[in-house]
Coordinates of C-alpha atoms in Angstrom, one line a residue:
Chain A
X24 CA 72.9 62.1 7.2
X25 CA 70.1 60.3 9.0
X26 CA 66.5 61.2 8.5
X27 CA 64.6 62.5 11.5
X28 CA 61.7 60.3 12.1
X29 CA 58.4 61.7 13.2
X30 CA 59.3 65.1 14.4
X31 CA 55.7 65.6 15.2
X32 CA 55.9 63.4 18.2
X33 CA 59.1 65.1 19.4
X34 CA 57.7 68.6 19.1
X35 CA 54.0 68.0 20.0
X36 CA 53.0 70.0 23.1
X37 CA 52.7 67.8 26.1
X38 CA 50.3 68.2 29.0
X39 CA 50.5 70.8 31.8
X40 CA 53.2 72.7 30.0
X41 CA 55.3 75.2 31.9
X42 CA 57.0 77.2 29.2
X43 CA 59.9 78.1 31.5
X44 CA 60.8 74.4 31.4
X45 CA 61.1 74.2 27.6
X46 CA 64.5 74.8 26.0
X47 CA 64.1 77.4 23.2
X48 CA 67.7 76.6 22.0
X49 CA 67.2 72.8 21.7
X50 CA 67.3 71.1 18.3
X51 CA 65.3 67.9 18.8
X52 CA 65.3 65.5 15.8
X53 CA 67.7 67.5 13.8
X54 CA 69.7 65.0 11.6
X55 CA 72.7 67.3 10.8
X56 CA 75.5 68.8 12.7
X57 CA 74.3 72.2 13.7
X58 CA 74.0 75.3 11.5
X59 CA 76.6 74.4 8.8
X60 CA 74.4 71.8 7.0
X61 CA 71.1 73.3 7.8
X62 CA 70.7 75.2 4.5
X63 CA 71.3 72.1 2.5
X64 CA 68.9 70.0 4.7
X65 CA 66.2 72.6 4.5
X66 CA 66.6 73.0 0.7
X67 CA 66.3 69.3 0.3
X68 CA 63.1 69.3 2.3
X69 CA 62.0 72.2 0.1
X70 CA 62.3 70.0 -3.0
X71 CA 60.4 67.1 -1.4
X72 CA 57.7 69.5 -0.2
X73 CA 57.4 71.2 -3.6
X74 CA 56.8 67.8 -5.2
X75 CA 54.1 66.9 -2.7
X76 CA 52.6 70.3 -3.0
X77 CA 52.2 70.0 -6.7
X78 CA 50.5 66.7 -6.3
X79 CA 48.3 68.1 -3.6
X80 CA 47.3 71.0 -5.8
X81 CA 46.8 68.8 -8.9
X82 CA 44.6 66.4 -7.0
X83 CA 42.3 69.2 -6.0
X84 CA 41.6 70.1 -9.6
X85 CA 39.4 67.0 -10.1
X86 CA 35.9 66.9 -8.8
X87 CA 36.2 63.2 -7.8
X88 CA 38.9 63.8 -5.2
X89 CA 38.3 64.7 -1.5
X90 CA 38.3 68.3 -0.6
X91 CA 41.5 68.9 1.3
X92 CA 43.7 71.8 2.3
X93 CA 46.5 72.6 4.8
X94 CA 46.5 75.4 7.3
X95 CA 49.8 76.3 9.0
X96 CA 49.3 78.6 12.0
X97 CA 52.4 80.6 13.2
X98 CA 52.3 82.2 16.6
X99 CA 55.1 83.7 18.7
X100 CA 56.2 86.9 20.3
X101 CA 57.8 89.7 18.3
X102 CA 61.1 88.6 16.6
X103 CA 60.2 84.9 17.1
X104 CA 60.4 84.5 13.4
X105 CA 57.0 84.3 11.9
X106 CA 58.0 86.4 8.9
X107 CA 61.4 84.7 8.6
X108 CA 59.7 81.3 8.5
X109 CA 57.4 82.3 5.8
X110 CA 60.2 83.7 3.8
X111 CA 62.7 80.8 4.2
X112 CA 60.4 77.8 4.4
X113 CA 57.4 78.7 2.3
X114 CA 59.6 80.7 -0.1
X115 CA 60.8 77.2 -1.2
X116 CA 57.3 76.4 -2.6
X117 CA 55.5 77.5 -5.7
X118 CA 53.8 80.7 -4.6
X119 CA 50.7 79.8 -6.6
X120 CA 49.9 77.1 -4.0
X121 CA 50.1 79.4 -1.0
X122 CA 47.6 81.6 0.6
X123 CA 49.4 83.8 3.2
X124 CA 47.6 86.1 5.5
X125 CA 49.0 88.3 8.3
X126 CA 46.3 89.2 10.8
X127 CA 46.7 92.7 12.2
X128 CA 44.8 94.7 14.9
X129 CA 41.2 94.0 14.0
X130 CA 39.4 96.7 12.0
X131 CA 36.1 98.2 13.1
X132 CA 34.2 96.0 10.7
X133 CA 36.0 92.9 12.0
X134 CA 35.3 93.8 15.5
X135 CA 31.6 94.1 14.7
X136 CA 31.6 90.4 14.0
X137 CA 32.5 87.4 16.2
X138 CA 36.2 86.9 16.5
X139 CA 36.3 83.9 14.0
X140 CA 34.6 85.9 11.2
X141 CA 37.7 87.4 9.8
X142 CA 39.6 84.1 10.3
X143 CA 37.1 82.1 8.2
X144 CA 37.4 84.5 5.4
X145 CA 41.1 83.8 5.0
X146 CA 41.0 80.0 5.1
X147 CA 42.8 78.3 2.3
X148 CA 40.7 76.9 -0.6
X149 CA 40.9 73.4 -1.9
X150 CA 44.4 72.1 -2.7
X151 CA 46.0 75.2 -1.1
X152 CA 48.5 75.6 1.7
X153 CA 47.3 78.5 3.9
X154 CA 49.7 80.2 6.3
X155 CA 48.4 82.4 9.1
X156 CA 50.9 84.9 10.5
X157 CA 49.1 85.3 13.8
X158 CA 45.6 84.0 14.0
X159 CA 42.5 83.5 16.1
X160 CA 44.8 82.8 19.0
X161 CA 45.5 86.5 19.3
X162 CA 42.0 86.6 20.7
X163 CA 43.2 84.7 23.8
X164 CA 46.7 86.2 23.8
X165 CA 46.9 90.0 23.3
X166 CA 43.2 90.3 24.1
X167 CA 43.7 88.4 27.4
X168 CA 46.9 90.1 28.4
X169 CA 45.4 93.6 27.9
X170 CA 41.9 92.7 29.1
X171 CA 40.4 93.9 25.8
X172 CA 37.2 91.9 26.6
X173 CA 35.7 90.6 29.9
X174 CA 37.3 87.5 31.3
X175 CA 34.2 85.4 30.8
X176 CA 34.4 86.2 27.1
X177 CA 38.0 85.2 26.6
X178 CA 37.6 82.2 28.9
X179 CA 34.9 80.8 26.6
X180 CA 37.0 81.2 23.5
X181 CA 39.4 78.2 24.2
X182 CA 36.4 75.8 23.8
X183 CA 35.0 77.8 20.8
X184 CA 38.5 77.5 19.2
X185 CA 38.6 73.8 19.8
X186 CA 35.2 73.4 18.2
X187 CA 36.1 75.6 15.3
X188 CA 39.3 73.6 14.6
X189 CA 37.5 70.3 14.9
X190 CA 35.0 71.5 12.3
X191 CA 37.8 72.4 10.0
X192 CA 39.5 69.1 10.4
X193 CA 36.2 67.3 9.7
X194 CA 36.0 69.4 6.5
X195 CA 39.4 68.2 5.3
X196 CA 41.7 70.9 6.6
X197 CA 45.0 69.6 8.0
X198 CA 46.0 72.0 10.8
X199 CA 49.6 72.5 11.8
X200 CA 50.0 74.9 14.7
X201 CA 53.5 76.1 15.4
X202 CA 54.5 78.1 18.5
X203 CA 57.8 79.7 17.7
X204 CA 59.5 79.7 21.1
X205 CA 62.3 82.1 21.9
X206 CA 64.0 83.2 25.1
X207 CA 63.7 86.7 26.5
X208 CA 67.5 87.1 25.8
X209 CA 67.0 86.1 22.1
X210 CA 64.2 88.7 21.8
X211 CA 66.5 91.3 23.4
X212 CA 69.3 90.6 20.9
X213 CA 66.9 90.6 17.9
X214 CA 65.2 93.9 18.9
X215 CA 68.6 95.5 19.4
X216 CA 69.7 94.3 16.0
X217 CA 66.6 95.9 14.5
X218 CA 67.6 99.2 16.2
X219 CA 71.3 99.0 15.3
X220 CA 70.8 98.2 11.6
X221 CA 69.1 101.1 9.8
X222 CA 67.8 98.6 7.2
X223 CA 65.8 97.0 9.9
X224 CA 64.4 100.1 11.5
X225 CA 61.1 99.6 9.7
X226 CA 60.6 96.3 11.5
X227 CA 60.8 98.0 14.9
X228 CA 58.0 99.9 16.7
X229 CA 58.2 101.6 20.1
X230 CA 55.2 99.5 21.0
X231 CA 57.5 96.4 20.9
X232 CA 59.2 97.2 24.1
X233 CA 55.9 97.7 25.9
X234 CA 54.8 94.3 24.8
X235 CA 58.2 92.9 25.9
X236 CA 57.6 94.2 29.4
X237 CA 54.6 92.0 29.7
X238 CA 56.6 88.9 29.0
X239 CA 55.4 86.9 32.0
X240 CA 51.8 87.7 31.2
X241 CA 52.3 86.5 27.6
X242 CA 53.9 83.3 28.9
X243 CA 50.8 82.6 31.1
X244 CA 48.6 83.3 28.1
X245 CA 50.6 81.0 25.8
X246 CA 50.6 78.3 28.4
X247 CA 46.8 78.4 28.5
X248 CA 46.8 78.1 24.7
X249 CA 49.1 75.1 24.7
X250 CA 47.4 73.4 27.6
X251 CA 43.8 74.0 26.5
X252 CA 43.9 74.0 22.7
X253 CA 46.3 71.2 21.8
X254 CA 43.8 68.6 20.6
X255 CA 44.0 65.3 18.8
X256 CA 42.9 66.8 15.5
X257 CA 44.8 70.1 15.9
X258 CA 47.8 69.7 18.2
X259 CA 50.3 72.5 19.0
X260 CA 53.9 72.0 18.1
X261 CA 56.5 73.9 20.2
X262 CA 59.3 74.9 17.8
X263 CA 62.5 75.9 19.7
X264 CA 63.3 79.1 17.8
X265 CA 66.4 80.7 19.3
X266 CA 68.3 79.1 16.3
X267 CA 66.7 80.3 13.1
X268 CA 68.3 77.5 11.1
X269 CA 66.7 74.9 13.4
X270 CA 63.3 76.7 13.3
X271 CA 63.3 76.7 9.5
X272 CA 64.3 73.1 9.3
X273 CA 61.7 72.0 11.9
X274 CA 58.8 73.8 10.3
X275 CA 59.7 72.4 6.9
X276 CA 60.1 68.9 8.3
X277 CA 56.7 69.1 10.0
X278 CA 55.1 70.2 6.8
X279 CA 56.8 67.4 4.9
X280 CA 55.6 64.8 7.5
X281 CA 52.0 65.9 7.1
X282 CA 52.1 65.9 3.3
X283 CA 53.7 62.5 3.4
X284 CA 50.8 61.2 5.5
X285 CA 48.2 62.9 3.2
X286 CA 50.0 61.2 0.3
X287 CA 48.4 63.1 -2.6
X288 CA 48.8 61.4 -5.9
X289 CA 48.7 62.6 -9.5
X290 CA 45.0 62.5 -10.5
X291 CA 43.9 60.1 -13.2
X292 CA 42.8 61.7 -16.5
X293 CA 39.1 62.1 -16.9
X294 CA 39.3 62.1 -20.7
X295 CA 40.5 59.6 -23.3
X296 CA 44.2 60.3 -23.7
X297 CA 44.6 58.7 -27.1
X298 CA 41.7 60.6 -28.5
X299 CA 43.1 63.9 -27.3
X300 CA 46.5 63.2 -28.7
X301 CA 44.9 62.6 -32.1
X302 CA 42.9 65.8 -31.7
X303 CA 45.9 67.9 -30.9
X304 CA 47.9 66.3 -33.7
X305 CA 45.2 67.2 -36.2
X306 CA 44.5 70.7 -35.0
X307 CA 45.8 73.5 -37.1
X308 CA 47.4 70.9 -39.3
Chain B
X30 CA 78.7 88.6 -19.0
X31 CA 77.3 91.9 -20.1
X32 CA 74.2 93.3 -18.7
X33 CA 71.2 93.9 -20.9
X34 CA 70.3 97.6 -20.9
X35 CA 66.8 98.7 -21.0
X36 CA 65.0 95.5 -22.0
X37 CA 61.8 97.6 -21.8
X38 CA 62.6 99.4 -24.9
X39 CA 63.5 96.2 -26.7
X40 CA 60.3 94.3 -25.8
X41 CA 57.8 97.1 -25.8
X42 CA 55.0 96.6 -28.2
X43 CA 55.4 98.7 -31.4
X44 CA 52.6 100.2 -33.5
X45 CA 50.4 98.4 -35.9
X46 CA 51.7 95.0 -34.7
X47 CA 51.1 91.9 -36.8
X48 CA 51.8 89.0 -34.5
X49 CA 52.8 86.8 -37.3
X50 CA 55.8 89.1 -37.9
X51 CA 57.1 88.6 -34.3
X52 CA 59.6 85.9 -33.6
X53 CA 58.5 83.9 -30.6
X54 CA 61.8 82.1 -30.4
X55 CA 63.9 85.3 -30.3
X56 CA 66.0 86.3 -27.3
X57 CA 66.4 90.1 -27.5
X58 CA 68.7 91.6 -24.9
X59 CA 69.8 88.3 -23.4
X60 CA 73.3 88.8 -22.1
X61 CA 74.3 85.1 -21.8
X62 CA 74.9 82.3 -24.2
X63 CA 71.6 80.6 -24.5
X64 CA 70.0 78.1 -22.1
X65 CA 73.2 77.0 -20.3
X66 CA 73.7 80.2 -18.3
X67 CA 70.0 81.2 -18.0
X68 CA 69.5 79.6 -14.6
X69 CA 72.4 81.5 -13.1
X70 CA 71.4 84.8 -14.8
X71 CA 67.8 84.5 -13.6
X72 CA 68.8 83.5 -10.1
X73 CA 71.1 86.6 -9.9
X74 CA 68.2 88.8 -11.0
X75 CA 66.1 87.0 -8.3
X76 CA 68.6 88.2 -5.6
X77 CA 68.5 91.8 -6.9
X78 CA 64.7 91.8 -7.2
X79 CA 64.4 90.3 -3.6
X80 CA 66.5 93.2 -2.3
X81 CA 64.5 95.8 -4.1
X82 CA 61.2 94.1 -3.1
X83 CA 62.1 94.2 0.6
X84 CA 62.9 97.9 0.4
X85 CA 59.7 98.5 -1.6
X86 CA 57.7 96.7 1.1
X87 CA 59.5 98.4 3.9
X88 CA 58.9 101.8 2.5
X89 CA 55.2 101.2 2.4
X90 CA 55.0 100.6 6.1
X91 CA 55.5 104.3 6.9
X92 CA 52.7 106.7 6.5
X93 CA 55.0 109.4 5.2
X94 CA 55.9 107.6 2.0
X95 CA 54.0 107.6 -1.3
X96 CA 51.4 104.8 -1.8
X97 CA 52.9 102.6 -4.5
X98 CA 52.4 99.1 -5.7
X99 CA 53.3 97.0 -8.8
X100 CA 51.0 95.0 -10.9
X101 CA 52.3 92.4 -13.3
X102 CA 49.7 91.2 -15.9
X103 CA 50.4 87.9 -17.6
X104 CA 48.5 87.0 -20.7
X105 CA 49.1 84.3 -23.3
X106 CA 47.4 81.3 -24.8
X107 CA 47.3 77.9 -23.1
X108 CA 50.9 76.6 -22.4
X109 CA 52.4 80.0 -23.0
X110 CA 53.8 79.7 -19.5
X111 CA 51.8 82.0 -17.2
X112 CA 52.0 79.5 -14.4
X113 CA 55.6 78.6 -15.1
X114 CA 56.6 82.3 -15.0
X115 CA 55.0 82.7 -11.6
X116 CA 56.6 79.6 -10.3
X117 CA 60.1 80.3 -11.6
X118 CA 60.3 84.1 -11.5
X119 CA 58.1 85.1 -8.6
X120 CA 59.1 82.0 -6.7
X121 CA 62.4 83.8 -6.2
X122 CA 60.8 86.5 -4.1
X123 CA 59.5 86.5 -0.5
X124 CA 56.0 85.2 -0.9
X125 CA 54.8 87.7 1.8
X126 CA 55.3 90.5 -0.7
X127 CA 53.2 88.9 -3.5
X128 CA 49.5 88.9 -4.2
X129 CA 48.8 86.3 -6.9
X130 CA 45.4 85.9 -8.5
X131 CA 44.4 83.6 -11.3
X132 CA 41.2 84.8 -13.0
X133 CA 38.9 82.0 -14.1
X134 CA 35.6 81.9 -15.9
X135 CA 33.6 84.6 -14.2
X136 CA 31.1 83.5 -11.6
X137 CA 27.4 84.5 -11.7
X138 CA 28.1 87.2 -9.0
X139 CA 31.0 88.6 -11.0
X140 CA 29.0 88.7 -14.2
X141 CA 26.3 90.7 -12.4
X142 CA 28.8 93.6 -12.1
X143 CA 30.8 95.5 -14.7
X144 CA 33.8 93.6 -16.0
X145 CA 36.4 95.5 -13.9
X146 CA 34.6 94.9 -10.6
X147 CA 36.4 91.6 -9.9
X148 CA 39.6 93.0 -11.2
X149 CA 39.6 95.9 -8.7
X150 CA 39.0 93.5 -5.8
X151 CA 42.3 91.8 -6.5
X152 CA 44.6 94.8 -7.0
X153 CA 47.7 94.7 -4.9
X154 CA 47.8 96.8 -1.7
X155 CA 50.5 99.2 -0.8
X156 CA 54.1 97.9 -1.1
X157 CA 52.9 94.7 -2.7
X158 CA 53.7 93.1 -6.1
X159 CA 50.5 91.8 -7.6
X160 CA 50.5 89.2 -10.3
X161 CA 47.4 88.6 -12.5
X162 CA 47.3 85.2 -14.2
X163 CA 44.9 86.3 -16.9
X164 CA 43.1 89.6 -16.3
X165 CA 40.6 92.2 -17.6
X166 CA 42.0 91.5 -21.0
X167 CA 40.1 88.2 -21.1
X168 CA 37.1 90.5 -21.6
X169 CA 38.4 91.5 -25.0
X170 CA 40.0 88.1 -25.8
X171 CA 37.9 85.0 -25.0
X172 CA 34.8 87.2 -24.8
X173 CA 35.4 88.7 -28.3
X174 CA 36.4 85.4 -29.9
X175 CA 33.3 83.7 -28.7
X176 CA 31.0 86.7 -29.0
X177 CA 30.0 86.4 -25.4
X178 CA 28.7 90.0 -25.5
X179 CA 27.6 92.2 -28.4
X180 CA 30.4 93.8 -30.5
X181 CA 29.6 97.3 -29.4
X182 CA 30.1 96.2 -25.8
X183 CA 33.6 94.7 -26.3
X184 CA 34.5 97.4 -28.7
X185 CA 34.0 100.0 -26.0
X186 CA 36.2 98.1 -23.5
X187 CA 39.6 99.0 -25.0
X188 CA 39.1 102.6 -24.1
X189 CA 37.5 101.7 -20.7
X190 CA 40.6 99.6 -20.0
X191 CA 43.0 102.4 -21.0
X192 CA 41.2 104.8 -18.6
X193 CA 41.2 102.2 -15.8
X194 CA 44.9 101.7 -16.2
X195 CA 45.6 105.4 -16.4
X196 CA 43.7 105.8 -13.1
X197 CA 45.8 103.0 -11.5
X198 CA 49.0 104.6 -12.7
X199 CA 47.9 107.9 -11.3
X200 CA 47.2 106.2 -8.0
X201 CA 50.8 104.9 -7.8
X202 CA 50.5 101.5 -9.5
X203 CA 53.3 100.5 -11.8
X204 CA 51.8 98.3 -14.4
X205 CA 53.9 95.7 -16.3
X206 CA 51.9 93.9 -18.9
X207 CA 53.5 90.8 -20.5
X208 CA 52.1 89.0 -23.5
X209 CA 53.8 85.6 -23.5
X210 CA 54.1 84.9 -27.1
X211 CA 54.5 81.3 -28.4
X212 CA 54.2 79.7 -31.8
X213 CA 51.4 77.2 -32.7
X214 CA 54.1 74.5 -33.0
X215 CA 55.3 75.2 -29.5
X216 CA 51.8 75.0 -28.2
X217 CA 51.3 71.7 -30.0
X218 CA 54.5 70.3 -28.4
X219 CA 53.5 71.4 -25.0
X220 CA 50.0 70.1 -25.2
X221 CA 51.3 66.7 -26.4
X222 CA 53.8 66.7 -23.5
X223 CA 50.8 67.2 -21.1
X224 CA 49.1 64.2 -22.7
X225 CA 52.1 61.9 -22.8
X226 CA 53.2 62.5 -19.2
X227 CA 50.6 61.2 -16.7
X228 CA 51.9 63.7 -14.1
X229 CA 50.8 66.4 -16.4
X230 CA 47.3 65.1 -17.3
X231 CA 45.7 67.4 -14.7
X232 CA 47.0 70.4 -16.7
X233 CA 45.1 69.3 -19.8
X234 CA 41.5 69.8 -20.6
X235 CA 39.7 68.7 -23.8
X236 CA 38.6 72.3 -24.1
X237 CA 42.2 73.3 -24.8
X238 CA 42.2 71.8 -28.3
X239 CA 38.9 73.6 -29.1
X240 CA 40.6 76.9 -28.1
X241 CA 43.6 76.0 -30.2
X242 CA 41.5 75.6 -33.3
X243 CA 40.6 79.3 -32.9
X244 CA 44.2 80.3 -33.1
X245 CA 43.8 82.9 -35.9
X246 CA 40.9 84.5 -34.1
X247 CA 42.9 84.8 -30.9
X248 CA 45.8 86.3 -32.8
X249 CA 43.4 88.9 -34.2
X250 CA 42.1 89.6 -30.7
X251 CA 45.6 89.9 -29.2
X252 CA 46.7 92.2 -32.0
X253 CA 43.8 94.5 -31.1
X254 CA 44.9 94.4 -27.5
X255 CA 48.5 95.2 -28.3
X256 CA 47.6 97.9 -30.8
X257 CA 44.9 99.6 -28.8
X258 CA 45.9 99.2 -25.2
X259 CA 49.7 99.8 -25.2
X260 CA 49.8 103.2 -23.6
X261 CA 52.5 105.5 -22.3
X262 CA 51.6 104.7 -18.6
X263 CA 50.8 101.0 -19.2
X264 CA 52.7 99.7 -22.2
X265 CA 52.5 96.0 -23.4
X266 CA 55.7 94.0 -23.5
X267 CA 55.8 91.1 -26.0
X268 CA 57.9 88.3 -24.4
X269 CA 59.1 85.7 -26.9
X270 CA 58.2 82.5 -25.0
X271 CA 59.1 79.5 -27.1
X272 CA 62.2 79.3 -24.9
X273 CA 61.1 79.0 -21.2
X274 CA 64.5 80.0 -20.1
X275 CA 64.4 83.3 -22.0
X276 CA 60.8 84.0 -20.9
X277 CA 61.8 83.6 -17.3
X278 CA 64.9 85.7 -17.6
X279 CA 63.0 88.5 -19.6
X280 CA 60.1 88.8 -17.1
X281 CA 62.6 88.9 -14.2
X282 CA 64.7 91.5 -16.0
X283 CA 61.6 93.7 -16.8
X284 CA 60.6 93.6 -13.1
X285 CA 64.1 94.5 -12.0
X286 CA 64.2 97.5 -14.4
X287 CA 61.0 98.8 -13.1
X288 CA 62.1 98.4 -9.4
X289 CA 65.4 100.1 -10.2
X290 CA 63.5 103.1 -11.6
X291 CA 61.1 103.2 -8.6
X292 CA 64.3 103.1 -6.4
X293 CA 62.7 102.4 -3.1
X294 CA 64.9 103.1 -0.1
X295 CA 65.0 101.9 3.5
X296 CA 62.6 104.2 5.4
X297 CA 64.0 106.5 8.1
X298 CA 63.0 105.6 11.7
X299 CA 60.1 107.7 13.0
X300 CA 61.3 107.2 16.6
X301 CA 64.4 108.1 18.6
X302 CA 66.8 105.2 18.0
X303 CA 69.0 105.9 21.1
X304 CA 66.0 106.1 23.4
X305 CA 64.6 102.8 22.1
X306 CA 68.0 101.0 22.5
X307 CA 68.0 102.2 26.1
X308 CA 64.4 101.0 26.6
X309 CA 65.1 97.6 25.3
X310 CA 68.3 97.3 27.3
X311 CA 66.4 98.1 30.5
X312 CA 63.4 96.0 29.8
X313 CA 63.1 92.7 31.8
X314 CA 66.5 93.5 33.3

């Protein structure tokens, strides 16, 4: 099986995106033959990622190495697969290296601060891979669609977000923003599945169908995000997500490409190895 | 292969424990034939646990269900395998359902509060499985061995800990405390491995051998923990951990037994399913 080269360039959001033009069932860069070999391909990526992740974490334990972390931002409408991606992709990695946070409706305390306050509190520490299930982008998505603040407030946020992300990148955070793109038909199927299977009832809320009815408004809001907040240091990637197996593979592959570029290495010992071997040998002798 | 029944009763700390009498290479309750089938047995437990965990999490999403969470406390000397257990056992579970926290040397802010302050801040929320890599027990282990506080202070902590854990149990927290027990020879081998393999140097610190020299003092301190803080609502389990494969299987099995007893079930829908199916069908039609 061939190896997909540079999925980043294939999935990176272009300019003046019209979401209706993007195929949510496409499988760009996929090196296999559809679903049948996807589990194997993603598991193989999981092993490579696990190895890189351990080096990335190890490197961060020494004071002499640069301060680096990774932040994966997952956005998408209900049923797009944010939770499924975390489970199937990030579930392949040592959970000690992950910091997962799901942003909900802001609390009263969170609303009493600027919209980035709660985001900053959940940023991954040194050597960690952070995963945001929803993010600061909700403040120009649900907030915009429902006019939760004045237009001049949300209009200003695109630039505030770009500055925030530039600041993070400058501070050593590699930002990987994934828009999990599904069609309205796929959402319908998945919502119905949640209703038909009693084991999935807990994932459904009557509010979901209300949000679904605002689909065109959400597309407009997502287009603004993709067109105004895909920057050189923090580009957006559009992940066609009608096929769960492709979505999982693609997010894993994007993470692998970024880790490969970061190329963390095992840190050098900052002690004398021979002396320590002797000390251990002699201890409790 | 037979199924080990009630590993809890086999591993539960007895009374008046003398750690030197406990075999750290034993494999009580193990239903297989040594290491060869351990990976398969532990993976099978992983699947059962994952299923229980999803129900446990799902159940917590509804207001009508009781507030429950699970807290796994991992304690053991260096190289006992706290990190390895998290990686290999809890790595089998959806990371979204886990809250992992590794307690380090207390910060100045933490020291300005009572010793349980930082512990309470990291407790798992509703429906979550929390994992403590070290815990409040350090305040009667490293603190006692190194006389970091007056004896009357640490002496009082055993009872404070028992009251704290009783309070948690009362509030719906299932507490699973695991002492990962290794022999001094196993520790020596593992420390030497960390020194011989350059990829493991980052796991070694010259301080480790200093702690190792205090082995008898730590055993005395651990005996006090096991003898004074193994209560009905929060017993200690002694996990023989010279064999990593047994340690992983045993911790997984203990978790499974507790989940089985908690018996979480898929929550009932708090909406009219037929109405919602119709609403989804008609939306964006």
